[in-house]
Short mmCIF file of C-alpha atoms in Angstrom, two decimals:
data_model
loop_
_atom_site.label_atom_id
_atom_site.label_comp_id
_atom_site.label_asym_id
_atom_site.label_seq_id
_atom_site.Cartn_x
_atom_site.Cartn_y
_atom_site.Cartn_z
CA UNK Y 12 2.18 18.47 79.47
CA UNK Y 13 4.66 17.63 76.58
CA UNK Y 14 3.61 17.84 73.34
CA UNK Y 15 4.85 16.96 70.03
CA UNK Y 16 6.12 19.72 67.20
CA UNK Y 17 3.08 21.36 65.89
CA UNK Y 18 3.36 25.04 65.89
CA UNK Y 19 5.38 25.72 62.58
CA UNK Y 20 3.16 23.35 60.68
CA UNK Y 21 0.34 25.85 62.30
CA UNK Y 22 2.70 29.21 60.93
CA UNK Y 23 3.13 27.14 57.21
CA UNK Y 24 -0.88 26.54 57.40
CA UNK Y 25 -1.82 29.52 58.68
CA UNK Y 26 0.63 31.32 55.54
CA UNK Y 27 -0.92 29.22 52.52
CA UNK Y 28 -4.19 30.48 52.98
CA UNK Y 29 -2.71 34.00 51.53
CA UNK Y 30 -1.33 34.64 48.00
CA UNK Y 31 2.35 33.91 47.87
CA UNK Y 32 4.57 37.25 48.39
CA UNK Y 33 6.86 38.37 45.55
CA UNK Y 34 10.66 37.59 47.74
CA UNK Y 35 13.88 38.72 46.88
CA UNK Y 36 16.11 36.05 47.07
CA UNK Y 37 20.06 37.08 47.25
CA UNK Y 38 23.25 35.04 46.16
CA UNK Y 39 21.40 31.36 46.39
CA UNK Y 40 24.74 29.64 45.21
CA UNK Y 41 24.42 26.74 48.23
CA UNK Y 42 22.22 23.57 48.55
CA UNK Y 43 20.27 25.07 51.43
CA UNK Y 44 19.97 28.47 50.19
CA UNK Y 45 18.28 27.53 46.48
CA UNK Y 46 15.81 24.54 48.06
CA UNK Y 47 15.04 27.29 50.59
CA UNK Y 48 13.79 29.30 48.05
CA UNK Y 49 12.41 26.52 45.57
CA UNK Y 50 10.44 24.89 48.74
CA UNK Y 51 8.54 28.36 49.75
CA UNK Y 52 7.62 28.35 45.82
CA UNK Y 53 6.69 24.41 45.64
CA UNK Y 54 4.14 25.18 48.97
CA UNK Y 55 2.55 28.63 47.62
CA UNK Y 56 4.60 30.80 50.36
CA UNK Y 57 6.43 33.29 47.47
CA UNK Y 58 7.37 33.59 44.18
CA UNK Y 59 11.28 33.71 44.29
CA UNK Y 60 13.37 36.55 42.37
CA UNK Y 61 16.77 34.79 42.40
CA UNK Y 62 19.17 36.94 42.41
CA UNK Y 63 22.93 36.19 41.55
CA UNK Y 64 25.04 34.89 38.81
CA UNK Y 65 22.87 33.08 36.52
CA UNK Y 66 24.64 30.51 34.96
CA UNK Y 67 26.13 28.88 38.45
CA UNK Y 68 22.65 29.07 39.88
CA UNK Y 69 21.67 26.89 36.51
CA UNK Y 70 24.26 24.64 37.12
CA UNK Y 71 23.72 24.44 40.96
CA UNK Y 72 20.22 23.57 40.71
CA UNK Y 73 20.70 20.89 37.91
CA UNK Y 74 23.47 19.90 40.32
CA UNK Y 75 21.49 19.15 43.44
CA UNK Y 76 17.64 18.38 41.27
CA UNK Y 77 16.10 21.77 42.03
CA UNK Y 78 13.82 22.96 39.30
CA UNK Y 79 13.80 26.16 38.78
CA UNK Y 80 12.23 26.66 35.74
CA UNK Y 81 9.18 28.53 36.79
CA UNK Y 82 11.40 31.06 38.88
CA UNK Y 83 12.51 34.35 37.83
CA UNK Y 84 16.25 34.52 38.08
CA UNK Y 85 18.15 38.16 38.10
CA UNK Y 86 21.49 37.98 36.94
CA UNK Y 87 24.17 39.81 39.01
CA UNK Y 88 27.73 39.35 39.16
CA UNK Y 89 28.88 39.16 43.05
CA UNK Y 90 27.58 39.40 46.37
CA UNK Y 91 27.30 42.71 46.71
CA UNK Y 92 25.46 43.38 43.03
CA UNK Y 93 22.99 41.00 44.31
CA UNK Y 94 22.33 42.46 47.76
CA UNK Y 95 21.80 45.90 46.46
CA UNK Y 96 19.93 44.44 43.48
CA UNK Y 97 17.28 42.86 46.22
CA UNK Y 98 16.68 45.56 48.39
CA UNK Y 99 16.07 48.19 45.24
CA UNK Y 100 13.68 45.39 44.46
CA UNK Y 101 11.87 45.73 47.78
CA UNK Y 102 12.40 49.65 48.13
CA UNK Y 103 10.47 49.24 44.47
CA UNK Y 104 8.03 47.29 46.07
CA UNK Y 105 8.57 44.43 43.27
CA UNK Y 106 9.13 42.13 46.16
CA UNK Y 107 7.55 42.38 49.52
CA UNK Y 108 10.15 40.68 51.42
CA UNK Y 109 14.36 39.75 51.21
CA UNK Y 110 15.72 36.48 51.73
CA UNK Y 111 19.88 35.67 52.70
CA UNK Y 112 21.26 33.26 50.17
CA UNK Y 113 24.74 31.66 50.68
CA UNK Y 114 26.65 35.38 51.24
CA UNK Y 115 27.68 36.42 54.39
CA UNK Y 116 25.37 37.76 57.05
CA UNK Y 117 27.60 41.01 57.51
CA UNK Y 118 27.54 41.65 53.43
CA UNK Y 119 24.12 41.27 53.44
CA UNK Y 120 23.13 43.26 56.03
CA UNK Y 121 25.17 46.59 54.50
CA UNK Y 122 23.31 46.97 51.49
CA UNK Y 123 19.89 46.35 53.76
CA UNK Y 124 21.35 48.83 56.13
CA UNK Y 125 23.11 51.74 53.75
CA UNK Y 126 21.23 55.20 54.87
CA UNK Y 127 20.13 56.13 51.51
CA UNK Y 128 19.64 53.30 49.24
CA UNK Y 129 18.87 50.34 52.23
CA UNK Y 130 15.90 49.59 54.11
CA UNK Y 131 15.95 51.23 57.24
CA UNK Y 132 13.14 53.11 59.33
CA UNK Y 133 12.60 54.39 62.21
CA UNK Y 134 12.65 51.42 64.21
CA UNK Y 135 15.59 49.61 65.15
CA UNK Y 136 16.69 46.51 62.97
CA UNK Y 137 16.34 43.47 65.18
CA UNK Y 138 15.64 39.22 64.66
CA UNK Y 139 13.62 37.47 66.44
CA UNK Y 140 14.15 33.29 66.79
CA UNK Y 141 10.50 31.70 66.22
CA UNK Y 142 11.32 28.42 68.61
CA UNK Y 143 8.72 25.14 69.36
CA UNK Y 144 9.89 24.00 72.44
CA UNK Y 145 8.25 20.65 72.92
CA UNK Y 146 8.08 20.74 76.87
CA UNK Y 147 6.97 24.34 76.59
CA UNK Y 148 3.40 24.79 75.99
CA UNK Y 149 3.10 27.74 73.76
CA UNK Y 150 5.16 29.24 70.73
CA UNK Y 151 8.57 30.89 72.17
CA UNK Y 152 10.00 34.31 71.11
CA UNK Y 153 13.52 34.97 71.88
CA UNK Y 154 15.03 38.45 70.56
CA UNK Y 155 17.65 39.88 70.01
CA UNK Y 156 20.09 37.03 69.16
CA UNK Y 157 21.42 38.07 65.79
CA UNK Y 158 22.26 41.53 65.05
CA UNK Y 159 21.90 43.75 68.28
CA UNK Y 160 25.45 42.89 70.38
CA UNK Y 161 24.93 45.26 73.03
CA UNK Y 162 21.47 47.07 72.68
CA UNK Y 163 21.00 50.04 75.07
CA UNK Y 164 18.28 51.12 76.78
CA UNK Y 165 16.10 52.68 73.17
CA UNK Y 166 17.06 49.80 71.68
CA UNK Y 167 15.72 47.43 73.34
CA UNK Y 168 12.52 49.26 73.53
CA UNK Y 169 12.26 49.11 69.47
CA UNK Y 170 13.29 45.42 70.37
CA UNK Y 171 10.39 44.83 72.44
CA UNK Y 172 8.17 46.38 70.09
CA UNK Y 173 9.17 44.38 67.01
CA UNK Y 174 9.13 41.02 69.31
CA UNK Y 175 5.54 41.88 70.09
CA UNK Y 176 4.13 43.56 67.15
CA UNK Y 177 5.35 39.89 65.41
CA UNK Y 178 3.42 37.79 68.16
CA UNK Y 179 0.22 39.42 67.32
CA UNK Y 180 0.82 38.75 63.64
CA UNK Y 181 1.68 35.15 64.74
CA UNK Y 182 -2.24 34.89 66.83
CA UNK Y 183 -1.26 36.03 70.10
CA UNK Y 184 -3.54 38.63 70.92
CA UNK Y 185 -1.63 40.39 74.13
CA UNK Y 186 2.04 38.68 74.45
CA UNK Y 187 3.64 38.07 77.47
CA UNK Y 188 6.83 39.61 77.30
CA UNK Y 189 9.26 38.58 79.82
CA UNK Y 190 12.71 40.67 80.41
CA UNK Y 191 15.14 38.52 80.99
CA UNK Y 192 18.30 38.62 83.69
CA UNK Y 193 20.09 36.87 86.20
CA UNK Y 194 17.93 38.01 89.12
CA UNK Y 195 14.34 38.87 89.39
CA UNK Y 196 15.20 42.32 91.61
CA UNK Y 197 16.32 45.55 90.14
CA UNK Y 198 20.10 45.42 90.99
CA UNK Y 199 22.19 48.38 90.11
CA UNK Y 200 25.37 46.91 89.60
CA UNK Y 201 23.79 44.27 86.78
CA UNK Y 202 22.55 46.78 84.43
CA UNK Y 203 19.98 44.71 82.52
CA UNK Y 204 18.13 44.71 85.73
CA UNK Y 205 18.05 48.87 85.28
CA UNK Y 206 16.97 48.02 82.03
CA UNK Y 207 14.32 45.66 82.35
CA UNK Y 208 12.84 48.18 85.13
CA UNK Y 209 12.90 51.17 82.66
CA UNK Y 210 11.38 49.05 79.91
CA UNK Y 211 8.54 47.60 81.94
CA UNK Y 212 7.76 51.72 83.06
CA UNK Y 213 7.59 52.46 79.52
CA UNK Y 214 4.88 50.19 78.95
CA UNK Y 215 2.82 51.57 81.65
CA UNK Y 216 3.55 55.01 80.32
CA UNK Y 217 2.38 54.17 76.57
CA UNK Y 218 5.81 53.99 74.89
CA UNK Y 219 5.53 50.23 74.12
CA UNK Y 220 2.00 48.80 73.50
CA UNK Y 221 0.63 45.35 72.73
CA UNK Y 222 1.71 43.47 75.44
CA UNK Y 223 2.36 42.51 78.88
CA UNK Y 224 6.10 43.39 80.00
CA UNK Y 225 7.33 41.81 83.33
CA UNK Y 226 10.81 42.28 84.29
CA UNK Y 227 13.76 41.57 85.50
CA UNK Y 228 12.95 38.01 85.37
CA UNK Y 229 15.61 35.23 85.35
CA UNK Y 230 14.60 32.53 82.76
CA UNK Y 231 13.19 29.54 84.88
CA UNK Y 232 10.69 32.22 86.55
CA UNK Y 233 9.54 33.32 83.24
CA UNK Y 234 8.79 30.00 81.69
CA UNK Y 235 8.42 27.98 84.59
CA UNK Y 236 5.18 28.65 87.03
CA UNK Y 237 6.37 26.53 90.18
CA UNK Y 238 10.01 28.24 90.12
CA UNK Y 239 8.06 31.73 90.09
CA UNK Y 240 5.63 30.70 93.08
CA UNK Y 241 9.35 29.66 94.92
CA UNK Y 242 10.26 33.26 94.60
CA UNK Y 243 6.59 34.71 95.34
CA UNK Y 244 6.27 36.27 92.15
CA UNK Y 245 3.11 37.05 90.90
CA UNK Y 246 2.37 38.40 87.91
CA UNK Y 247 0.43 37.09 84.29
CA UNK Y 248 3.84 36.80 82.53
CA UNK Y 249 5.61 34.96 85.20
CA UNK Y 250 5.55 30.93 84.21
CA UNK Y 251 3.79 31.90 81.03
CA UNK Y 252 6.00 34.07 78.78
CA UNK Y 253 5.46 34.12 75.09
CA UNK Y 254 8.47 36.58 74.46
CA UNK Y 255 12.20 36.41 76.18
CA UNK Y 256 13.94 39.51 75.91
CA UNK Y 257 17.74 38.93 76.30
CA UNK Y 258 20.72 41.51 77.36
CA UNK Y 259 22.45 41.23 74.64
CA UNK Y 260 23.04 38.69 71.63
CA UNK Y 261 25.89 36.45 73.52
CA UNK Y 262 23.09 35.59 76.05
CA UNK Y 263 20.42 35.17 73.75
CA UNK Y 264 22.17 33.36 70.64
CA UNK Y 265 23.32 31.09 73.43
CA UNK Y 266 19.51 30.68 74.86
CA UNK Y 267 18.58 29.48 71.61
CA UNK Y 268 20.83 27.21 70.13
CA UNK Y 269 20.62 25.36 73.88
CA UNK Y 270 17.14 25.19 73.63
CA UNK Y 271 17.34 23.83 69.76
CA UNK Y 272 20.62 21.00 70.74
CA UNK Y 273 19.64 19.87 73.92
CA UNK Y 274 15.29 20.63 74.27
CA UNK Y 275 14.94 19.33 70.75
CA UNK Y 276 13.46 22.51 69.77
CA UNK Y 277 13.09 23.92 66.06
CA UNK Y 278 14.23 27.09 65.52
CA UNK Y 279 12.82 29.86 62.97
CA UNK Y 280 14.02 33.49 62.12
CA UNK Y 281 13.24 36.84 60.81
CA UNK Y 282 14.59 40.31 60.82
CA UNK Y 283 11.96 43.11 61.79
CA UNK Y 284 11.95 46.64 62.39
CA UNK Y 285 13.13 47.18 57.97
CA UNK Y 286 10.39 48.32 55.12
CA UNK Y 287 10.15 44.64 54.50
CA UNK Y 288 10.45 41.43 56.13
CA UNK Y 289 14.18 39.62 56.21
CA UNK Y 290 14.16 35.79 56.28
CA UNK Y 291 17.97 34.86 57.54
CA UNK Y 292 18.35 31.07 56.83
CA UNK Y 293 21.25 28.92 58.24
CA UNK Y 294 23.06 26.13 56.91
CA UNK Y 295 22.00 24.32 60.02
CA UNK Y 296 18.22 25.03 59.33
CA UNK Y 297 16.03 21.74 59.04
CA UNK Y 298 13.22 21.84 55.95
CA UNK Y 299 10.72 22.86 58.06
CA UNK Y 300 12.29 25.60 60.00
CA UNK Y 301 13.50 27.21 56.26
CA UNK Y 302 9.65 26.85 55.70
CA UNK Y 303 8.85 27.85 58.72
CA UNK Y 304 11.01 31.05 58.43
CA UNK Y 305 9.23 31.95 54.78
CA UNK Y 306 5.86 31.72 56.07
CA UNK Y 307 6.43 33.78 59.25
CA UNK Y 308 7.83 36.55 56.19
CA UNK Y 309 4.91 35.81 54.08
CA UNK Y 310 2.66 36.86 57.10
CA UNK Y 311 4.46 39.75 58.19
CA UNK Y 312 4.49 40.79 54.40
CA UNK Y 313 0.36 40.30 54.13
CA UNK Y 314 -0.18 42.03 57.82
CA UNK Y 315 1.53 45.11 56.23
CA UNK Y 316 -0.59 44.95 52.69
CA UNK Y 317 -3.62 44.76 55.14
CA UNK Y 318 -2.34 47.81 56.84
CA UNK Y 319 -2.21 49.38 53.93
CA UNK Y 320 1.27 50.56 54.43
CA UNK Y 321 3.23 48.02 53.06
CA UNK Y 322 7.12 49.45 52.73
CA UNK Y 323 6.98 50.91 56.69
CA UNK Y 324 7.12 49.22 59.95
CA UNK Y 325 4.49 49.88 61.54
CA UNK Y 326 4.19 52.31 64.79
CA UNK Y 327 7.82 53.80 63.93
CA UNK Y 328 9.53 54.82 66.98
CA UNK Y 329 13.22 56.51 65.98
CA UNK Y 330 15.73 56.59 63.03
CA UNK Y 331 19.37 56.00 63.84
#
């Protein structure tokens, strides 16, 4: 049954009901990037640290009628004075989650990645795309279509286990996680197949927990029942997935942005698997998925306060 866009209004809801989270915002010099940061303050999702030149983020915001006058701005020269300047903020724990401004993706992700001042862990550093598919009746999960190219094999097990540990911060109690590939049998010469195999095994062994894993699966078995009865496969993910887990990020940054330009989906994003949460925003971001991608950090950020381990990911599998 189609339905109309409702679930990030659910995420924004479901956010404001918790104090806002102090977030590092870095290098907001563009339109998007300061009303990104001025619209999770004007809904009670955070209390921006805006970090970056002062004076042009005066002049910016004057320039496009942000106020800004109840924000705390930190001065810093250049991009990469203001990256390193937000993540010592969150390895301070001043700020309980990092925001991209208007600097590059790559920049960004250096200082957040540097071995002994950044904000790595043990698990693997991977984004997950929050999606409301309006023909698809549930919340959507797509990882890794951002910063893992070619995971291998313990990659995409850290993968997994972000994706899922996020869905049960989002309400889903035990995600269906579906492995995506061409074909639904293991095939040895498409090695994603191997892969899916290994990584459903490790969930029946204990080395992934929280969810359901079913894989290989192409995509119109995992999110489409009556293509999964063609094949005469039976299992609860099949038809019903709440998580797609791609090969690699040409598949799955291609997955998404189809399903956002030609389903009419909205897209939201965060970067798990760090001591904090990492909203990446795009210039192509609508209000509400910029919203959208605050609250799903404001959650993350309150799930770890209630854990009472706030700067760790929780259940750590490897450093690398």
């Amino acid at each position: 049954m189609e339905r109309h866009h409702h679930i990030f209004s659910g995420i924004i809801a479901l956010a404001q009901k918790h104090k806002p989270v102090s977030l590092a915002v870095v290098f907001p010099l563009s339109e998007v990037a300061l009303l990104g940061a001025c619209e999770a303050a004007a809904h009670g999702l955070a209390e921006p640290i805006l970090i970056g030149p002062a004076g042009d983020i005066a002049r910016l915001a004057v320039d496009i009628g942000a106020d800004i006058s109840g924000l705390t701005v930190l001065d810093a020269t250049d991009e990469e004075q203001a990256a390193e300047a937000g993540v010592a903020l969150c390895r301070s724990g001043k700020a309980e989650a990092l925001m991209k401004g208007s600097l590059h993706t790559d920049r960004f992700m250096h200082a957040v990645m540097k071995d002994q001042t950044g904000l790595r862990t043990q698990r693997r550093v991977s984004h997950v795309f929050i999606l409301d598919v309006p023909a698809y009746p549930r919340m959507l999960l797509i990882s890794d279509a951002a910063v893992n190219i070619y995971p291998g094999l313990e990659d995409k097990m850290d993968i997994v286990q972000n994706a899922i540990d996020l869905a049960v911060v989002l309400g889903i109690e035990k995600p269906k996680v579906a492995i995506l590939s061409a074909v639904e049998t293991v095939t040895p010469k498409i090695a994603s197949t191997i892969d899916a195999a290994a990584l459903c095994k490790m969930a029946d062994r204990g080395q992934i927990t929280g969810g359901i894993l079913d894989g290989p699966l192409a995509f119109d078995n995992a999110v489409n029942l009556k293509a999964a009865k063609i094949k005469h496969l039976h299992s609860p993910v099949v038809g019903k997935a709440d998580i797609l887990v791609v090969p690699d990020l040409e598949s799955g940054n291609m997955l998404a942005k189809q399903l956002e330009y030609l389903a009419d989906s909205e897209a939201a994003g965060i970067v798990l698997g760090a001591r904090v949460p990492i909203v990446l925003t795009s210039r192509a971001d609508s209000a509400k998925s910029r919203l959208a991608s605050c609250a799903v950090g404001t959650l993350l950020a309150h799930a770890r306060r209630k854990a009472g381990n706030p700067m760790a990911a929780p259940g750590a599998v490897r450093h690398d």
